[in-house]
Amino acid sequence: MNTPQSPSLICTELTKRFGSTTVIDNVSLALPAGQVTALVGPSGAGKTTLLNLLSGLEKPSRGTVSAPSRSERGFIFQDYNLLEAMTAADNALVSARLLGRRVPRRWVRELFDDLGLHGLERRLPHQLSGGQQQRVTIARVLLADVPYIFADEPTGALDPQSTEVVLTHLRQAADAGAVVVLVTHQDETLHIADRVLTVGGGAVREAAHVH
């Protein structure tokens, strides 16, 4: 894991407004390295907005956030964002290559096998199912070996077996020192979380401990 000295995320009095609607209101958080933080709440509550603010993808209306640099962060989006002209394996290696990191092809094969993508390395995105594309996106983040991972419904298109494999990898990334923040609607994903935050009404509240 290529981690900064003490990776963490700190936001202070974070507020985000869209027109007259306040989605995130005066939120202060500290998310330490080595932990998985899950953001839960009903649809439209502001979970993805908070994720985007913490990652630096969106700017707050007020407040500050110690967002990581582009080279330190990895994203697992709901819409996958794969490059159509590239194979699954090359898509998985995009971020690592942009960061100048050498990844042996053997690592790609082993990770693809573990994620249930055996034999699909040379497939193009349109030749993959939604769940397979999502796992390629997850492989891309894991191979980049970044210290901050932001995941928006990372298991939404996966079956239970694939879900557990992906969650195990995210847990391992945190155990290796990463800050992992994930948005989820699925209670079965919460067992890997050290902390669960409920988002709604502009506020962020600590949920009961999950372990």
CSV table of C-alpha atoms in Angstrom, one decimal:
chain,number,residue,atom,x,y,z
A,1,MET,CA,0.0,0.0,0.0
A,2,ASN,CA,1.4,3.4,-1.1
A,3,THR,CA,0.1,5.4,1.8
A,4,PRO,CA,0.8,9.0,2.9
A,5,GLN,CA,2.4,9.6,6.3
A,6,SER,CA,-0.9,9.4,8.2
A,7,PRO,CA,-3.8,9.1,5.7
A,8,SER,CA,-7.1,10.4,7.0
A,9,LEU,CA,-10.0,12.5,5.9
A,10,ILE,CA,-11.1,15.5,7.9
A,11,CYS,CA,-14.0,17.8,7.1
A,12,THR,CA,-15.1,20.7,9.1
A,13,GLU,CA,-18.5,22.4,9.0
A,14,LEU,CA,-19.2,20.9,5.6
A,15,THR,CA,-22.3,22.3,3.9
A,16,LYS,CA,-23.6,21.6,0.4
A,17,ARG,CA,-26.6,23.4,-1.2
A,18,PHE,CA,-28.3,22.9,-4.5
A,19,GLY,CA,-30.3,26.0,-5.1
A,20,SER,CA,-32.5,26.5,-2.0
A,21,THR,CA,-32.0,22.9,-0.8
A,22,THR,CA,-29.4,22.1,1.8
A,23,VAL,CA,-28.3,18.5,1.3
A,24,ILE,CA,-25.4,18.4,3.7
A,25,ASP,CA,-25.6,20.8,6.6
A,26,ASN,CA,-22.6,21.8,8.9
A,27,VAL,CA,-21.1,18.3,9.0
A,28,SER,CA,-17.7,17.7,10.7
A,29,LEU,CA,-16.0,14.3,10.5
A,30,ALA,CA,-12.7,12.6,11.0
A,31,LEU,CA,-12.2,9.3,9.1
A,32,PRO,CA,-8.9,7.7,10.1
A,33,ALA,CA,-6.7,5.4,8.0
A,34,GLY,CA,-7.3,1.6,8.4
A,35,GLN,CA,-11.1,1.9,8.6
A,36,VAL,CA,-14.1,1.2,6.4
A,37,THR,CA,-16.8,3.8,6.8
A,38,ALA,CA,-20.2,3.0,5.4
A,39,LEU,CA,-22.7,5.7,4.5
A,40,VAL,CA,-26.3,4.6,4.7
A,41,GLY,CA,-29.7,6.2,4.4
A,42,PRO,CA,-32.7,6.4,2.1
A,43,SER,CA,-32.5,7.3,-1.6
A,44,GLY,CA,-31.9,11.0,-2.1
A,45,ALA,CA,-30.6,11.5,1.4
A,46,GLY,CA,-27.3,12.9,0.3
A,47,LYS,CA,-25.0,9.9,0.6
A,48,THR,CA,-23.4,10.2,-2.8
A,49,THR,CA,-23.1,13.9,-2.4
A,50,LEU,CA,-21.2,13.4,0.9
A,51,LEU,CA,-19.0,10.8,-0.8
A,52,ASN,CA,-18.2,13.3,-3.6
A,53,LEU,CA,-17.4,16.0,-1.2
A,54,LEU,CA,-15.1,13.9,0.9
A,55,SER,CA,-13.3,12.7,-2.3
A,56,GLY,CA,-12.9,16.2,-3.7
A,57,LEU,CA,-15.1,15.5,-6.8
A,58,GLU,CA,-17.5,18.2,-5.6
A,59,LYS,CA,-16.8,21.5,-3.9
A,60,PRO,CA,-18.7,22.4,-0.7
A,61,SER,CA,-20.9,25.5,-0.5
A,62,ARG,CA,-19.2,26.1,2.9
A,63,GLY,CA,-16.7,24.4,5.1
A,64,THR,CA,-13.4,22.6,4.4
A,65,VAL,CA,-12.3,19.0,3.6
A,66,SER,CA,-8.8,17.6,3.4
A,67,ALA,CA,-9.6,15.8,0.2
A,68,PRO,CA,-6.8,13.6,-1.2
A,69,SER,CA,-4.9,14.4,-4.4
A,70,ARG,CA,-5.9,12.8,-7.7
A,71,SER,CA,-3.0,10.4,-7.4
A,72,GLU,CA,-4.1,9.2,-4.0
A,73,ARG,CA,-7.7,8.4,-4.6
A,74,GLY,CA,-9.6,5.6,-6.4
A,75,PHE,CA,-13.3,5.5,-7.3
A,76,ILE,CA,-15.8,2.7,-7.8
A,77,PHE,CA,-18.7,4.3,-9.6
A,78,GLN,CA,-22.2,2.9,-10.2
A,79,ASP,CA,-21.8,3.6,-13.9
A,80,TYR,CA,-18.4,1.7,-14.2
A,81,ASN,CA,-16.7,4.3,-16.5
A,82,LEU,CA,-14.8,1.7,-18.5
A,83,LEU,CA,-13.1,2.6,-21.8
A,84,GLU,CA,-14.9,0.9,-24.6
A,85,ALA,CA,-11.9,0.4,-26.9
A,86,MET,CA,-9.8,-1.3,-24.2
A,87,THR,CA,-9.9,-4.9,-23.0
A,88,ALA,CA,-11.0,-5.7,-19.4
A,89,ALA,CA,-7.4,-6.3,-18.4
A,90,ASP,CA,-6.2,-3.0,-19.8
A,91,ASN,CA,-9.2,-1.2,-18.2
A,92,ALA,CA,-8.1,-2.7,-14.9
A,93,LEU,CA,-4.6,-1.4,-15.4
A,94,VAL,CA,-5.5,2.2,-16.5
A,95,SER,CA,-5.1,3.9,-13.1
A,96,ALA,CA,-2.0,2.0,-12.1
A,97,ARG,CA,-0.4,3.0,-15.5
A,98,LEU,CA,-1.4,6.6,-15.1
A,99,LEU,CA,0.3,6.6,-11.7
A,100,GLY,CA,3.4,5.1,-13.1
A,101,ARG,CA,3.1,1.8,-11.2
A,102,ARG,CA,4.2,-1.4,-12.8
A,103,VAL,CA,1.7,-4.3,-12.2
A,104,PRO,CA,2.8,-7.8,-13.3
A,105,ARG,CA,0.2,-9.4,-15.6
A,106,ARG,CA,0.2,-12.3,-13.2
A,107,TRP,CA,-1.3,-10.1,-10.5
A,108,VAL,CA,-4.1,-9.1,-13.0
A,109,ARG,CA,-4.8,-12.8,-13.8
A,110,GLU,CA,-4.9,-13.7,-10.1
A,111,LEU,CA,-7.2,-10.8,-9.2
A,112,PHE,CA,-9.5,-11.5,-12.1
A,113,ASP,CA,-9.7,-15.2,-11.0
A,114,ASP,CA,-10.5,-14.1,-7.4
A,115,LEU,CA,-13.2,-11.8,-8.6
A,116,GLY,CA,-14.8,-14.4,-10.8
A,117,LEU,CA,-13.5,-13.0,-14.1
A,118,HIS,CA,-11.4,-15.9,-15.2
A,119,GLY,CA,-10.8,-15.9,-18.9
A,120,LEU,CA,-12.3,-12.5,-19.5
A,121,GLU,CA,-9.1,-10.5,-19.6
A,122,ARG,CA,-9.4,-9.9,-23.4
A,123,ARG,CA,-13.1,-9.1,-23.5
A,124,LEU,CA,-14.3,-5.6,-24.3
A,125,PRO,CA,-16.7,-3.8,-22.0
A,126,HIS,CA,-19.7,-4.4,-24.2
A,127,GLN,CA,-19.0,-8.1,-24.1
A,128,LEU,CA,-19.3,-8.2,-20.3
A,129,SER,CA,-22.4,-8.2,-18.1
A,130,GLY,CA,-23.1,-5.3,-15.7
A,131,GLY,CA,-21.8,-7.3,-12.8
A,132,GLN,CA,-18.6,-8.2,-14.6
A,133,GLN,CA,-18.0,-4.6,-15.6
A,134,GLN,CA,-18.5,-3.6,-12.0
A,135,ARG,CA,-15.8,-6.1,-10.9
A,136,VAL,CA,-13.4,-4.8,-13.5
A,137,THR,CA,-13.9,-1.3,-12.0
A,138,ILE,CA,-13.1,-2.8,-8.6
A,139,ALA,CA,-10.0,-4.5,-10.0
A,140,ARG,CA,-8.9,-1.1,-11.4
A,141,VAL,CA,-9.0,0.5,-7.9
A,142,LEU,CA,-7.3,-2.4,-6.2
A,143,LEU,CA,-4.5,-2.7,-8.7
A,144,ALA,CA,-3.8,1.1,-8.4
A,145,ASP,CA,-3.0,0.5,-4.7
A,146,VAL,CA,-4.2,4.0,-3.6
A,147,PRO,CA,-4.6,5.1,0.0
A,148,TYR,CA,-8.1,6.4,-0.4
A,149,ILE,CA,-11.0,4.4,-1.9
A,150,PHE,CA,-14.5,5.8,-2.5
A,151,ALA,CA,-17.1,3.3,-3.5
A,152,ASP,CA,-20.7,4.2,-4.5
A,153,GLU,CA,-22.8,1.0,-4.2
A,154,PRO,CA,-19.8,-1.2,-5.1
A,155,THR,CA,-21.8,-4.5,-4.9
A,156,GLY,CA,-25.1,-3.2,-6.3
A,157,ALA,CA,-24.9,-5.4,-9.5
A,158,LEU,CA,-23.3,-8.5,-7.9
A,159,ASP,CA,-24.5,-11.9,-6.7
A,160,PRO,CA,-23.9,-12.8,-3.0
A,161,GLN,CA,-20.7,-14.8,-3.7
A,162,SER,CA,-19.1,-12.0,-5.7
A,163,THR,CA,-20.3,-9.5,-3.1
A,164,GLU,CA,-18.5,-11.3,-0.4
A,165,VAL,CA,-15.3,-11.5,-2.4
A,166,VAL,CA,-15.4,-7.7,-3.2
A,167,LEU,CA,-16.1,-6.8,0.4
A,168,THR,CA,-13.1,-9.0,1.5
A,169,HIS,CA,-10.8,-7.0,-0.8
A,170,LEU,CA,-12.1,-3.7,0.5
A,171,ARG,CA,-11.6,-4.8,4.0
A,172,GLN,CA,-8.1,-5.9,3.2
A,173,ALA,CA,-7.3,-2.6,1.6
A,174,ALA,CA,-8.4,-0.9,4.9
A,175,ASP,CA,-6.4,-3.3,7.0
A,176,ALA,CA,-3.4,-2.4,4.8
A,177,GLY,CA,-3.8,1.3,5.8
A,178,ALA,CA,-6.3,2.7,3.3
A,179,VAL,CA,-9.2,5.0,4.1
A,180,VAL,CA,-12.3,3.3,2.6
A,181,VAL,CA,-15.6,5.1,2.3
A,182,LEU,CA,-18.6,3.3,0.8
A,183,VAL,CA,-22.2,4.1,0.1
A,184,THR,CA,-24.6,1.2,0.4
A,185,HIS,CA,-28.2,0.2,0.6
A,186,GLN,CA,-27.4,-3.4,1.5
A,187,ASP,CA,-27.3,-4.4,5.1
A,188,GLU,CA,-25.2,-7.5,4.2
A,189,THR,CA,-22.3,-5.2,3.3
A,190,LEU,CA,-22.1,-3.6,6.8
A,191,HIS,CA,-20.2,-6.4,8.5
A,192,ILE,CA,-16.9,-5.1,7.0
A,193,ALA,CA,-17.5,-1.6,8.3
A,194,ASP,CA,-15.8,-0.2,11.4
A,195,ARG,CA,-18.2,2.7,11.4
A,196,VAL,CA,-21.7,3.3,10.0
A,197,LEU,CA,-22.9,6.9,9.4
A,198,THR,CA,-26.6,7.6,8.6
A,199,VAL,CA,-27.1,10.4,6.2
A,200,GLY,CA,-30.4,12.3,6.0
A,201,GLY,CA,-32.0,15.7,6.5
A,202,GLY,CA,-28.7,17.4,6.0
A,203,ALA,CA,-27.2,15.7,9.0
A,204,VAL,CA,-24.8,12.8,9.5
A,205,ARG,CA,-25.3,10.6,12.5
A,206,GLU,CA,-23.3,7.8,14.0
A,207,ALA,CA,-25.2,4.5,13.8
A,208,ALA,CA,-24.8,1.7,16.3
A,209,HIS,CA,-21.5,-0.2,16.2
A,210,VAL,CA,-21.7,-3.0,13.6
A,211,HIS,CA,-19.4,-5.6,15.2
